[in-house]
Amino acid sequence: MPLTLDEVKKIAHLARLEFSEEEILLYTQELSKILDYFQELQKVDTSSVSPTFHPLKKKTPFREDEVKEFYNRKGLLENAPELKETSIIVPKVVKAP
Amino acid sequence: MDFNELTLISTLKLLEEGKITSKELAEITLKRIKKYDSKLKAFLYVNEEWVLKQAEMADQRRKEGKAGALTGIPLSIKDNIHIEGHPTTCASKILANYIAPYDADVIERLKTEGAVFIGKTNLDEFAMGSSTENSGFFPTRNPWDLERVPGGSSGGSAVSVSARLGLGSLGSDTGGSIRQPAAFCGVVGMKPTYGLVSRFGLVAFASSLDQIGPFALNVEDLALLLKVIAGPTPKDSTSAEITPPDFTKAIQENLKTSYRIGLPREYFAEGLDPEIQKTLEEVIHILKKRHTLKEISLPHTKYALATYYIIAPAEASSNLARYDGVKYGFRAEAKTLLEMYKKSRAQGFGKEVKRRIMLGTYALSAGYYDAYYLKASKVRTLIKEDFDKAFQEVDLIFAPTTPTPPFKLGEKTADPLQMYLSDIFTIPVNLAGIPALNLPVGLTSQNLPIGAQIMGPNFKDDTVLSLAYQLEKEISLKFIPPLIKE
């Protein structure tokens, strides 16, 4: 088993997910099995191979950095879970002085 | 008029000749959805009023002599592509109430040509899955056998075309999500070359692999849909700056062209269902009449699945970080911001999505990046080079689309690896970026569709379509599921 329960808990935190103890156990087993399968790749000699991150050999296109107003501001805001006029409300992120 | 006999192009003729109106067509389609979709569950969203309004506008446009290439044609759209003012849920509870604030580029192009959108189709949540059982709402069923899956992730789109609930559809293909369900449902489905079709307005899953593509009842219809949606755009930085050829013209011109076709040893190996093997051998026999066939090797095929299931979840874990309950989507009650992130994501995402986010986060985390993500990205180079080498010797590659016919609901849900294996023949194409298409070529003894896959070099989408068109004419079979013959 390549993964421990504590490692799975750590990954869950990094991914901003939370699980019950039973779920942690299940994910540890499942993910370990999948990671075992990935070991197959270690057999491939890639010492002189460069990585492919993208299928097209394309340079990042540049354009002028012009500010353009999006035509449907209302549509964007209407999807917010909690709204006050044009501000999105979230739980308090700063401590009172 | 027998609706089961109609195709997109034959319907366009009826519309042009005034033998049917867009409104009548929309009404028939809506009636069919009412009749069949309670069993099939292909649609997540159908808004009758909107459908009829679009159809009336299409009729008006035609009357004014301003008809476009698709005016009045009912199409369904996978529910991870934005249509302004209508829901995009990605079949996820986290986006259950999301309304798209703008049109995807492909939708804008279809609107320009006058298409009528009949609804949004079901998928595996965020396009992660091979059976549409991972939908956060309900599974979709295969019209050829309601006990079986339609494939995935674009299962709803494949079913809507197969059952003639619309005359075409758009899906997305990250590891086979168009071709595999097309094979399972007996329709034509294509993943175009990466960069040929704009991805602006497609909800991102794995950005270096995702590609929008069409589903259709035949190759001619497919070529027309691809012609409409293909082409460069400033809104997608991965869009290729090429003028696509006229696919409709290309398939007619190449009707007698002879090609060098490669048969990859690794795809006709152990694990391939014997009935699929047999049918494909019959097709190969037909191909030999006009084309030069040659056995080829794509030696790194066996590493494609592991490579994909590292790269795709890694990209997904990053792309799906945006679902945090802040600006849109589901928000759970919480006292702190961190708690809100965690609870919203834990409650909003389904099991498979969380599994992949976990896998991807692990593969990218400090200490494991080199062993997993970087390693996989290097093996990806080797898989891509296999294809590059093969295409020096052959024009096209012919292979099965899936290792098995459609499986039963629940058969593979307990074991994620077993489910992942159903994409084994479609995944290499996405890693390489190349175009590939599923063509239905036969039926099993249990009356289930069998699909063949045609792959081509980058931006030779027209060649892929041309061979498919030839073959479709030679095989000359109709794929009408028994459910809709009743």
Tab-separated table of N, CA, C and O in Angstrom, chain A:
chain	number	residue	atom	x	y	z
A	1	MET	N	0.849	-1.214	0.000
A	1	MET	CA	0.000	0.000	0.000
A	1	MET	C	0.875	1.250	0.000
A	1	MET	O	1.475	1.596	1.014
A	2	PRO	N	0.962	1.967	-1.120
A	2	PRO	CA	1.861	3.121	-1.175
A	2	PRO	C	1.377	4.317	-0.341
A	2	PRO	O	2.152	5.205	-0.050
A	3	LEU	N	0.097	4.361	0.024
A	3	LEU	CA	-0.420	5.536	0.734
A	3	LEU	C	-0.809	5.197	2.172
A	3	LEU	O	-1.315	4.110	2.441
A	4	THR	N	-0.598	6.130	3.082
A	4	THR	CA	-1.074	5.947	4.456
A	4	THR	C	-2.303	6.817	4.688
A	4	THR	O	-2.574	7.750	3.915
A	5	LEU	N	-3.027	6.522	5.763
A	5	LEU	CA	-4.212	7.320	6.103
A	5	LEU	C	-3.846	8.793	6.289
A	5	LEU	O	-4.565	9.683	5.839
A	6	ASP	N	-2.710	9.030	6.952
A	6	ASP	CA	-2.307	10.410	7.197
A	6	ASP	C	-2.001	11.155	5.897
A	6	ASP	O	-2.316	12.335	5.761
A	7	GLU	N	-1.386	10.439	4.958
A	7	GLU	CA	-1.100	11.076	3.663
A	7	GLU	C	-2.398	11.465	2.957
A	7	GLU	O	-2.498	12.542	2.373
A	8	VAL	N	-3.375	10.569	2.986
A	8	VAL	CA	-4.658	10.862	2.332
A	8	VAL	C	-5.315	12.066	2.994
A	8	VAL	O	-5.865	12.937	2.301
A	9	LYS	N	-5.221	12.143	4.316
A	9	LYS	CA	-5.783	13.311	5.019
A	9	LYS	C	-5.077	14.590	4.585
A	9	LYS	O	-5.692	15.637	4.404
A	10	LYS	N	-3.753	14.490	4.383
A	10	LYS	CA	-2.978	15.658	3.973
A	10	LYS	C	-3.373	16.094	2.551
A	10	LYS	O	-3.567	17.286	2.284
A	11	ILE	N	-3.516	15.105	1.654
A	11	ILE	CA	-3.924	15.447	0.276
A	11	ILE	C	-5.317	16.078	0.283
A	11	ILE	O	-5.563	17.056	-0.414
A	12	ALA	N	-6.209	15.514	1.099
A	12	ALA	CA	-7.567	16.062	1.180
A	12	ALA	C	-7.514	17.533	1.598
A	12	ALA	O	-8.214	18.377	1.035
A	13	HIS	N	-6.645	17.843	2.538
A	13	HIS	CA	-6.522	19.246	2.983
A	13	HIS	C	-5.992	20.121	1.846
A	13	HIS	O	-6.512	21.203	1.577
A	14	LEU	N	-4.941	19.612	1.158
A	14	LEU	CA	-4.381	20.387	0.033
A	14	LEU	C	-5.434	20.641	-1.037
A	14	LEU	O	-5.450	21.692	-1.674
A	15	ALA	N	-6.314	19.657	-1.257
A	15	ALA	CA	-7.348	19.760	-2.295
A	15	ALA	C	-8.588	20.479	-1.782
A	15	ALA	O	-9.576	20.594	-2.512
A	16	ARG	N	-8.549	20.941	-0.554
A	16	ARG	CA	-9.706	21.586	0.086
A	16	ARG	C	-10.948	20.704	0.020
A	16	ARG	O	-12.019	21.109	-0.426
A	17	LEU	N	-10.744	19.452	0.442
A	17	LEU	CA	-11.860	18.513	0.552
A	17	LEU	C	-11.870	17.998	1.984
A	17	LEU	O	-10.844	18.049	2.673
A	18	GLU	N	-13.011	17.503	2.440
A	18	GLU	CA	-12.998	16.822	3.733
A	18	GLU	C	-13.783	15.522	3.627
A	18	GLU	O	-14.731	15.408	2.861
A	19	PHE	N	-13.339	14.535	4.400
A	19	PHE	CA	-13.945	13.203	4.333
A	19	PHE	C	-14.201	12.670	5.738
A	19	PHE	O	-13.507	13.044	6.695
A	20	SER	N	-15.144	11.761	5.836
A	20	SER	CA	-15.355	11.033	7.095
A	20	SER	C	-14.234	10.005	7.239
A	20	SER	O	-13.526	9.715	6.271
A	21	GLU	N	-14.089	9.431	8.428
A	21	GLU	CA	-13.043	8.427	8.653
A	21	GLU	C	-13.217	7.230	7.708
A	21	GLU	O	-12.244	6.711	7.173
A	22	GLU	N	-14.465	6.816	7.496
A	22	GLU	CA	-14.705	5.671	6.591
A	22	GLU	C	-14.274	6.014	5.156
A	22	GLU	O	-13.682	5.202	4.476
A	23	GLU	N	-14.612	7.246	4.748
A	23	GLU	CA	-14.235	7.664	3.391
A	23	GLU	C	-12.716	7.703	3.246
A	23	GLU	O	-12.184	7.284	2.220
A	24	ILE	N	-12.032	8.194	4.269
A	24	ILE	CA	-10.563	8.251	4.230
A	24	ILE	C	-10.010	6.841	4.023
A	24	ILE	O	-9.124	6.619	3.189
A	25	LEU	N	-10.557	5.886	4.733
A	25	LEU	CA	-10.097	4.495	4.634
A	25	LEU	C	-10.328	3.970	3.216
A	25	LEU	O	-9.440	3.382	2.590
A	26	LEU	N	-11.515	4.225	2.690
A	26	LEU	CA	-11.861	3.754	1.343
A	26	LEU	C	-10.965	4.402	0.282
A	26	LEU	O	-10.411	3.707	-0.576
A	27	TYR	N	-10.800	5.729	0.377
A	27	TYR	CA	-9.952	6.422	-0.588
A	27	TYR	C	-8.504	5.942	-0.500
A	27	TYR	O	-7.820	5.825	-1.507
A	28	THR	N	-8.037	5.656	0.726
A	28	THR	CA	-6.663	5.167	0.890
A	28	THR	C	-6.485	3.859	0.117
A	28	THR	O	-5.499	3.681	-0.609
A	29	GLN	N	-7.460	2.968	0.258
A	29	GLN	CA	-7.373	1.686	-0.457
A	29	GLN	C	-7.453	1.874	-1.971
A	29	GLN	O	-6.623	1.361	-2.714
A	30	GLU	N	-8.459	2.640	-2.405
A	30	GLU	CA	-8.671	2.823	-3.851
A	30	GLU	C	-7.501	3.540	-4.511
A	30	GLU	O	-7.004	3.115	-5.555
A	31	LEU	N	-7.074	4.633	-3.892
A	31	LEU	CA	-5.994	5.414	-4.494
A	31	LEU	C	-4.697	4.602	-4.499
A	31	LEU	O	-3.918	4.675	-5.453
A	32	SER	N	-4.482	3.802	-3.469
A	32	SER	CA	-3.277	2.968	-3.422
A	32	SER	C	-3.255	1.988	-4.588
A	32	SER	O	-2.219	1.764	-5.217
A	33	LYS	N	-4.418	1.412	-4.853
A	33	LYS	CA	-4.519	0.449	-5.953
A	33	LYS	C	-4.208	1.129	-7.297
A	33	LYS	O	-3.488	0.580	-8.135
A	34	ILE	N	-4.737	2.315	-7.472
A	34	ILE	CA	-4.501	3.052	-8.721
A	34	ILE	C	-3.021	3.458	-8.810
A	34	ILE	O	-2.393	3.318	-9.861
A	35	LEU	N	-2.445	3.912	-7.708
A	35	LEU	CA	-1.035	4.303	-7.720
A	35	LEU	C	-0.130	3.096	-8.000
A	35	LEU	O	0.888	3.216	-8.676
A	36	ASP	N	-0.532	1.935	-7.487
A	36	ASP	CA	0.202	0.702	-7.805
A	36	ASP	C	0.245	0.480	-9.310
A	36	ASP	O	1.269	0.121	-9.878
A	37	TYR	N	-0.922	0.687	-9.937
A	37	TYR	CA	-1.021	0.514	-11.387
A	37	TYR	C	-0.103	1.497	-12.115
A	37	TYR	O	0.512	1.162	-13.120
A	38	PHE	N	0.028	2.709	-11.581
A	38	PHE	CA	0.886	3.728	-12.191
A	38	PHE	C	2.367	3.316	-12.172
A	38	PHE	O	3.159	3.851	-12.944
A	39	GLN	N	2.741	2.412	-11.269
A	39	GLN	CA	4.142	1.981	-11.171
A	39	GLN	C	4.665	1.448	-12.507
A	39	GLN	O	5.856	1.482	-12.782
A	40	GLU	N	3.714	0.943	-13.321
A	40	GLU	CA	4.007	0.458	-14.664
A	40	GLU	C	4.910	1.441	-15.433
A	40	GLU	O	5.796	1.045	-16.179
A	41	LEU	N	4.668	2.734	-15.225
A	41	LEU	CA	5.404	3.756	-15.960
A	41	LEU	C	6.884	3.791	-15.600
A	41	LEU	O	7.717	4.231	-16.395
A	42	GLN	N	7.219	3.329	-14.388
A	42	GLN	CA	8.621	3.378	-13.965
A	42	GLN	C	9.491	2.456	-14.826
A	42	GLN	O	10.702	2.598	-14.867
A	43	LYS	N	8.857	1.512	-15.529
A	43	LYS	CA	9.603	0.596	-16.402
A	43	LYS	C	10.112	1.287	-17.660
A	43	LYS	O	10.983	0.766	-18.348
A	44	VAL	N	9.491	2.432	-18.009
A	44	VAL	CA	9.860	3.096	-19.262
A	44	VAL	C	11.096	3.967	-19.036
A	44	VAL	O	11.129	4.764	-18.093
A	45	ASP	N	12.072	3.800	-19.903
A	45	ASP	CA	13.271	4.626	-19.816
A	45	ASP	C	12.982	5.988	-20.438
A	45	ASP	O	12.781	6.098	-21.652
A	46	THR	N	12.957	7.024	-19.621
A	46	THR	CA	12.672	8.368	-20.143
A	46	THR	C	13.852	9.305	-19.895
A	46	THR	O	13.695	10.527	-19.925
A	47	SER	N	15.023	8.708	-19.687
A	47	SER	CA	16.179	9.523	-19.304
A	47	SER	C	16.538	10.571	-20.355
A	47	SER	O	17.045	11.637	-20.020
A	48	SER	N	16.263	10.269	-21.635
A	48	SER	CA	16.607	11.269	-22.659
A	48	SER	C	15.368	11.810	-23.368
A	48	SER	O	15.428	12.232	-24.516
A	49	VAL	N	14.225	11.766	-22.664
A	49	VAL	CA	12.969	12.226	-23.270
A	49	VAL	C	12.541	13.536	-22.610
A	49	VAL	O	12.567	13.658	-21.388
A	50	SER	N	12.134	14.521	-23.421
A	50	SER	CA	11.601	15.737	-22.792
A	50	SER	C	10.079	15.623	-22.683
A	50	SER	O	9.431	14.954	-23.496
A	51	PRO	N	9.503	16.269	-21.686
A	51	PRO	CA	8.069	16.113	-21.444
A	51	PRO	C	7.197	16.833	-22.467
A	51	PRO	O	7.619	17.814	-23.063
A	52	THR	N	5.986	16.329	-22.682
A	52	THR	CA	4.968	17.002	-23.502
A	52	THR	C	3.871	17.490	-22.566
A	52	THR	O	3.215	16.684	-21.909
A	53	PHE	N	3.693	18.797	-22.500
A	53	PHE	CA	2.635	19.333	-21.647
A	53	PHE	C	1.421	19.734	-22.474
A	53	PHE	O	0.378	20.059	-21.948
A	54	HIS	N	1.602	19.719	-23.787
A	54	HIS	CA	0.589	20.279	-24.657
A	54	HIS	C	0.736	19.667	-26.049
A	54	HIS	O	1.855	19.567	-26.543
A	55	PRO	N	-0.351	19.226	-26.687
A	55	PRO	CA	-0.191	18.529	-27.967
A	55	PRO	C	0.252	19.405	-29.139
A	55	PRO	O	0.789	18.889	-30.110
A	56	LEU	N	-0.013	20.708	-29.080
A	56	LEU	CA	0.378	21.569	-30.200
A	56	LEU	C	1.674	22.285	-29.877
A	56	LEU	O	1.861	22.735	-28.760
A	57	LYS	N	2.526	22.388	-30.864
A	57	LYS	CA	3.737	23.200	-30.676
A	57	LYS	C	3.381	24.630	-31.019
A	57	LYS	O	3.618	25.116	-32.104
A	58	LYS	N	2.754	25.293	-30.068
A	58	LYS	CA	2.269	26.642	-30.346
A	58	LYS	C	2.789	27.598	-29.293
A	58	LYS	O	2.773	27.290	-28.114
A	59	LYS	N	3.244	28.742	-29.721
A	59	LYS	CA	3.690	29.757	-28.771
A	59	LYS	C	2.469	30.470	-28.200
A	59	LYS	O	1.446	30.579	-28.861
A	60	THR	N	2.603	30.967	-26.995
A	60	THR	CA	1.516	31.714	-26.393
A	60	THR	C	1.244	32.963	-27.233
A	60	THR	O	2.147	33.761	-27.471
A	61	PRO	N	0.014	33.108	-27.716
A	61	PRO	CA	-0.269	34.302	-28.525
A	61	PRO	C	-0.403	35.539	-27.640
A	61	PRO	O	-0.916	35.460	-26.526
A	62	PHE	N	0.067	36.659	-28.122
A	62	PHE	CA	-0.045	37.912	-27.374
A	62	PHE	C	-1.060	38.841	-28.020
A	62	PHE	O	-1.279	38.798	-29.226
A	63	ARG	N	-1.668	39.666	-27.184
A	63	ARG	CA	-2.569	40.704	-27.694
A	63	ARG	C	-2.376	41.940	-26.817
A	63	ARG	O	-1.768	41.864	-25.747
A	64	GLU	N	-2.917	43.072	-27.285
A	64	GLU	CA	-2.851	44.288	-26.484
A	64	GLU	C	-3.644	44.101	-25.194
A	64	GLU	O	-4.699	43.465	-25.194
A	65	ASP	N	-3.131	44.628	-24.106
A	65	ASP	CA	-3.811	44.502	-22.821
A	65	ASP	C	-4.846	45.611	-22.655
A	65	ASP	O	-4.657	46.566	-21.924
A	66	GLU	N	-5.931	45.458	-23.387
A	66	GLU	CA	-6.986	46.474	-23.336
A	66	GLU	C	-8.110	46.018	-22.424
A	66	GLU	O	-8.527	44.862	-22.488
A	67	VAL	N	-8.610	46.927	-21.608
A	67	VAL	CA	-9.739	46.592	-20.743
A	67	VAL	C	-11.019	46.645	-21.566
A	67	VAL	O	-11.286	47.624	-22.253
A	68	LYS	N	-11.785	45.537	-21.503
A	68	LYS	CA	-13.062	45.531	-22.214
A	68	LYS	C	-14.161	45.187	-21.212
A	68	LYS	O	-13.998	44.264	-20.424
A	69	GLU	N	-15.234	45.908	-21.256
A	69	GLU	CA	-16.354	45.655	-20.360
A	69	GLU	C	-17.083	44.387	-20.822
A	69	GLU	O	-17.401	44.259	-22.004
A	70	PHE	N	-17.326	43.439	-19.906
A	70	PHE	CA	-18.091	42.240	-20.259
A	70	PHE	C	-19.568	42.600	-20.355
A	70	PHE	O	-20.096	43.301	-19.495
A	71	TYR	N	-20.213	42.139	-21.424
A	71	TYR	CA	-21.564	42.631	-21.718
A	71	TYR	C	-22.650	42.121	-20.767
A	71	TYR	O	-23.747	42.638	-20.734
A	72	ASN	N	-22.337	41.085	-19.999
A	72	ASN	CA	-23.395	40.508	-19.164
A	72	ASN	C	-22.964	40.423	-17.702
A	72	ASN	O	-22.867	39.350	-17.126
A	73	ARG	N	-22.686	41.577	-17.121
A	73	ARG	CA	-22.267	41.651	-15.733
A	73	ARG	C	-23.343	41.070	-14.814
A	73	ARG	O	-23.056	40.371	-13.853
A	74	LYS	N	-24.576	41.386	-15.161
A	74	LYS	CA	-25.720	40.931	-14.366
A	74	LYS	C	-25.745	39.392	-14.304
A	74	LYS	O	-25.929	38.814	-13.237
A	75	GLY	N	-25.538	38.781	-15.466
A	75	GLY	CA	-25.537	37.322	-15.536
A	75	GLY	C	-24.457	36.700	-14.666
A	75	GLY	O	-24.662	35.637	-14.069
A	76	LEU	N	-23.316	37.346	-14.592
A	76	LEU	CA	-22.216	36.843	-13.755
A	76	LEU	C	-22.585	36.938	-12.276
A	76	LEU	O	-22.415	35.991	-11.516
A	77	LEU	N	-23.104	38.099	-11.905
A	77	LEU	CA	-23.413	38.336	-10.489
A	77	LEU	C	-24.562	37.458	-10.000
A	77	LEU	O	-24.577	37.021	-8.860
A	78	GLU	N	-25.507	37.199	-10.878
A	78	GLU	CA	-26.671	36.398	-10.473
A	78	GLU	C	-26.291	34.976	-10.062
A	78	GLU	O	-27.063	34.290	-9.408
A	79	ASN	N	-25.124	34.526	-10.468
A	79	ASN	CA	-24.692	33.178	-10.073
A	79	ASN	C	-24.052	33.152	-8.683
A	79	ASN	O	-23.747	32.080	-8.166
A	80	ALA	N	-23.832	34.315	-8.082
A	80	ALA	CA	-23.174	34.346	-6.775
A	80	ALA	C	-24.101	33.791	-5.696
A	80	ALA	O	-25.288	34.103	-5.682
A	81	PRO	N	-23.568	32.964	-4.785
A	81	PRO	CA	-24.405	32.387	-3.738
A	81	PRO	C	-24.972	33.441	-2.783
A	81	PRO	O	-26.080	33.317	-2.299
A	82	GLU	N	-24.186	34.497	-2.486
A	82	GLU	CA	-24.677	35.546	-1.594
A	82	GLU	C	-24.178	36.885	-2.097
A	82	GLU	O	-22.974	37.084	-2.272
A	83	LEU	N	-25.140	37.791	-2.333
A	83	LEU	CA	-24.797	39.023	-3.013
A	83	LEU	C	-25.365	40.226	-2.263
A	83	LEU	O	-26.476	40.181	-1.738
A	84	LYS	N	-24.572	41.308	-2.178
A	84	LYS	CA	-25.105	42.567	-1.680
A	84	LYS	C	-24.762	43.621	-2.725
A	84	LYS	O	-23.591	43.930	-2.924
A	85	GLU	N	-25.782	44.111	-3.394
A	85	GLU	CA	-25.610	44.968	-4.566
A	85	GLU	C	-24.645	44.297	-5.558
A	85	GLU	O	-24.985	43.265	-6.089
A	86	THR	N	-23.449	44.865	-5.745
A	86	THR	CA	-22.536	44.197	-6.678
A	86	THR	C	-21.361	43.535	-5.944
A	86	THR	O	-20.339	43.230	-6.541
A	87	SER	N	-21.513	43.306	-4.643
A	87	SER	CA	-20.438	42.670	-3.877
A	87	SER	C	-20.841	41.257	-3.467
A	87	SER	O	-21.992	41.013	-3.089
A	88	ILE	N	-19.886	40.332	-3.563
A	88	ILE	CA	-20.144	38.945	-3.169
A	88	ILE	C	-19.758	38.775	-1.697
A	88	ILE	O	-18.654	39.158	-1.292
A	89	ILE	N	-20.687	38.251	-0.914
A	89	ILE	CA	-20.460	38.094	0.525
A	89	ILE	C	-19.785	36.747	0.806
A	89	ILE	O	-20.193	35.723	0.256
A	90	VAL	N	-18.739	36.746	1.629
A	90	VAL	CA	-18.107	35.500	2.095
A	90	VAL	C	-17.967	35.564	3.614
A	90	VAL	O	-18.083	36.644	4.192
A	91	PRO	N	-17.720	34.424	4.279
A	91	PRO	CA	-17.476	34.482	5.722
A	91	PRO	C	-16.302	35.414	6.030
A	91	PRO	O	-15.397	35.580	5.207
A	92	LYS	N	-16.307	35.985	7.194
A	92	LYS	CA	-15.280	36.963	7.573
A	92	LYS	C	-13.875	36.377	7.449
A	92	LYS	O	-13.624	35.269	7.926
A	93	VAL	N	-12.994	37.109	6.777
A	93	VAL	CA	-11.631	36.595	6.580
A	93	VAL	C	-10.587	37.376	7.389
A	93	VAL	O	-9.439	36.982	7.451
A	94	VAL	N	-10.991	38.472	7.994
A	94	VAL	CA	-10.021	39.215	8.828
A	94	VAL	C	-10.509	39.231	10.284
A	94	VAL	O	-11.715	39.232	10.540
A	95	LYS	N	-9.558	39.212	11.190
A	95	LYS	CA	-9.914	39.254	12.615
A	95	LYS	C	-10.101	40.702	13.045
A	95	LYS	O	-9.405	41.603	12.560
A	96	ALA	N	-11.046	40.927	13.950
A	96	ALA	CA	-11.250	42.281	14.491
A	96	ALA	C	-9.991	42.704	15.262
A	96	ALA	O	-9.396	41.875	15.929
A	97	PRO	N	-9.596	43.988	15.137
A	97	PRO	CA	-8.359	44.420	15.811
A	97	PRO	C	-8.503	44.396	17.345
A	97	PRO	O	-9.598	44.466	17.860
